[in-house]
Amino acid sequence: MDKQYTPPDIWTHDAESGGKWASINRPVSGATHEKALPLGKHPLQLYSMGTPNGQKITIMLEELLALGKDAEYDAHMIKIGEGDQFSSGFVALNPNSKIPVLVDHSYDEALPIFESASILVYLAEKFDVLLPKEIVKRTHVMNWLLWLHGSAPYLGGGFGHFYSYAPERYEYPINRFTMEIKRQLDVLDKQLADNEFLAGDELSIADIATWPWYGNLVLGNLYDAKDFLQVDDYKHVQRWAKAMLTRPSVQRGRIVNRNWGEAWEQLENRHNAEDIDNVLKLQPA
């Protein structure tokens, strides 16, 4: 490295040195401004953005609808680059100011659910699908769901930050996080060598949680790092990622609360199935 960093005796926040996300990152929690959240007509209200963590929930909701469940929902865009997650309305639902947040209005008092793994478990239990009741099978699913919940920060907050978003590229952190991401891809590849899905032969919330991160990564939809990471070497992850992408729920859920990419990949707010249908019609044949 060209220069060494010597930590000061006491750390202070430097809002000018944090790169792309410096303006929205703070060392304290709480609201920065007063703003109420929009409210749609369905009992399930999602406040999110189509990042990998956001895609987990919209793919899950679309899978529930495909299974014939009464899971209609409104999805409202939270523009994290503009600090929407620090509004008073959002902070009241999630004091941690992170997307996604789901609110279920089907009870006497509205129930907010935050943390993507918690939302997936909640929806699976509410609609009795994609999470087995039998303890052995359920434990396999929970193992992989929580593996992803612990691993994704290395991919997003670690590798993704230093490879794509940091103000400068530094060799040491990129090497450190690249090694860990390739190890995680190897873990997945070995598991998927003998299993159609992560926890066995049935789709589960573990697959729905993992695809937006590692599926997008190996298909070249995340960080533009396919060649750098040699993702084609992970044959079984590739097979699984491509198979998941053929599911209508993945094709539909991945475009919700999104305002970047091709025109057929962008739907800022979703209120009914036709909203997605109209966007997907724009996809080239």
PDB file of C-alpha atoms in Angstrom, residues 30-38 47 78 83-98 101-103 105 112 114:
ATOM      1  CA  GLY A  30     -32.894   8.203  14.568  1.00  0.00           C
ATOM      2  CA  ALA A  31     -34.869  10.329  12.138  1.00  0.00           C
ATOM      3  CA  THR A  32     -33.373  13.248  10.254  1.00  0.00           C
ATOM      4  CA  HIS A  33     -36.654  14.668   8.976  1.00  0.00           C
ATOM      5  CA  GLU A  34     -40.396  14.427   9.375  1.00  0.00           C
ATOM      6  CA  LYS A  35     -42.192  12.531   6.655  1.00  0.00           C
ATOM      7  CA  ALA A  36     -45.098  10.105   6.732  1.00  0.00           C
ATOM      8  CA  LEU A  37     -44.937   6.924   4.667  1.00  0.00           C
ATOM      9  CA  PRO A  38     -47.468   6.220   1.908  1.00  0.00           C
ATOM     10  CA  TYR A  47     -41.189  -0.228   2.204  1.00  0.00           C
ATOM     11  CA  ILE A  78     -37.487   3.892  -0.260  1.00  0.00           C
ATOM     12  CA  GLY A  83     -32.072   9.271   2.901  1.00  0.00           C
ATOM     13  CA  ASP A  84     -35.733   8.137   2.823  1.00  0.00           C
ATOM     14  CA  GLN A  85     -34.873   5.504   5.444  1.00  0.00           C
ATOM     15  CA  PHE A  86     -34.236   8.294   7.941  1.00  0.00           C
ATOM     16  CA  SER A  87     -37.733   9.752   7.716  1.00  0.00           C
ATOM     17  CA  SER A  88     -39.778   9.787  10.887  1.00  0.00           C
ATOM     18  CA  GLY A  89     -42.290   7.401   9.328  1.00  0.00           C
ATOM     19  CA  PHE A  90     -39.657   4.821   8.414  1.00  0.00           C
ATOM     20  CA  VAL A  91     -37.722   5.063  11.681  1.00  0.00           C
ATOM     21  CA  ALA A  92     -40.971   4.448  13.571  1.00  0.00           C
ATOM     22  CA  LEU A  93     -41.176   1.065  11.813  1.00  0.00           C
ATOM     23  CA  ASN A  94     -37.471   0.179  11.918  1.00  0.00           C
ATOM     24  CA  PRO A  95     -35.262   2.102  14.357  1.00  0.00           C
ATOM     25  CA  ASN A  96     -32.250   0.641  12.545  1.00  0.00           C
ATOM     26  CA  SER A  97     -33.174   2.589   9.362  1.00  0.00           C
ATOM     27  CA  LYS A  98     -32.502  -0.285   6.958  1.00  0.00           C
ATOM     28  CA  VAL A 101     -39.649  -3.250   6.229  1.00  0.00           C
ATOM     29  CA  LEU A 102     -42.964  -5.077   5.894  1.00  0.00           C
ATOM     30  CA  VAL A 103     -46.086  -3.960   7.742  1.00  0.00           C
ATOM     31  CA  HIS A 105     -52.261  -4.415   8.667  1.00  0.00           C
ATOM     32  CA  PRO A 112     -44.000  -3.999  11.480  1.00  0.00           C
ATOM     33  CA  PHE A 114     -37.834  -5.736   9.827  1.00  0.00           C
TER      34      PHE A 114
END
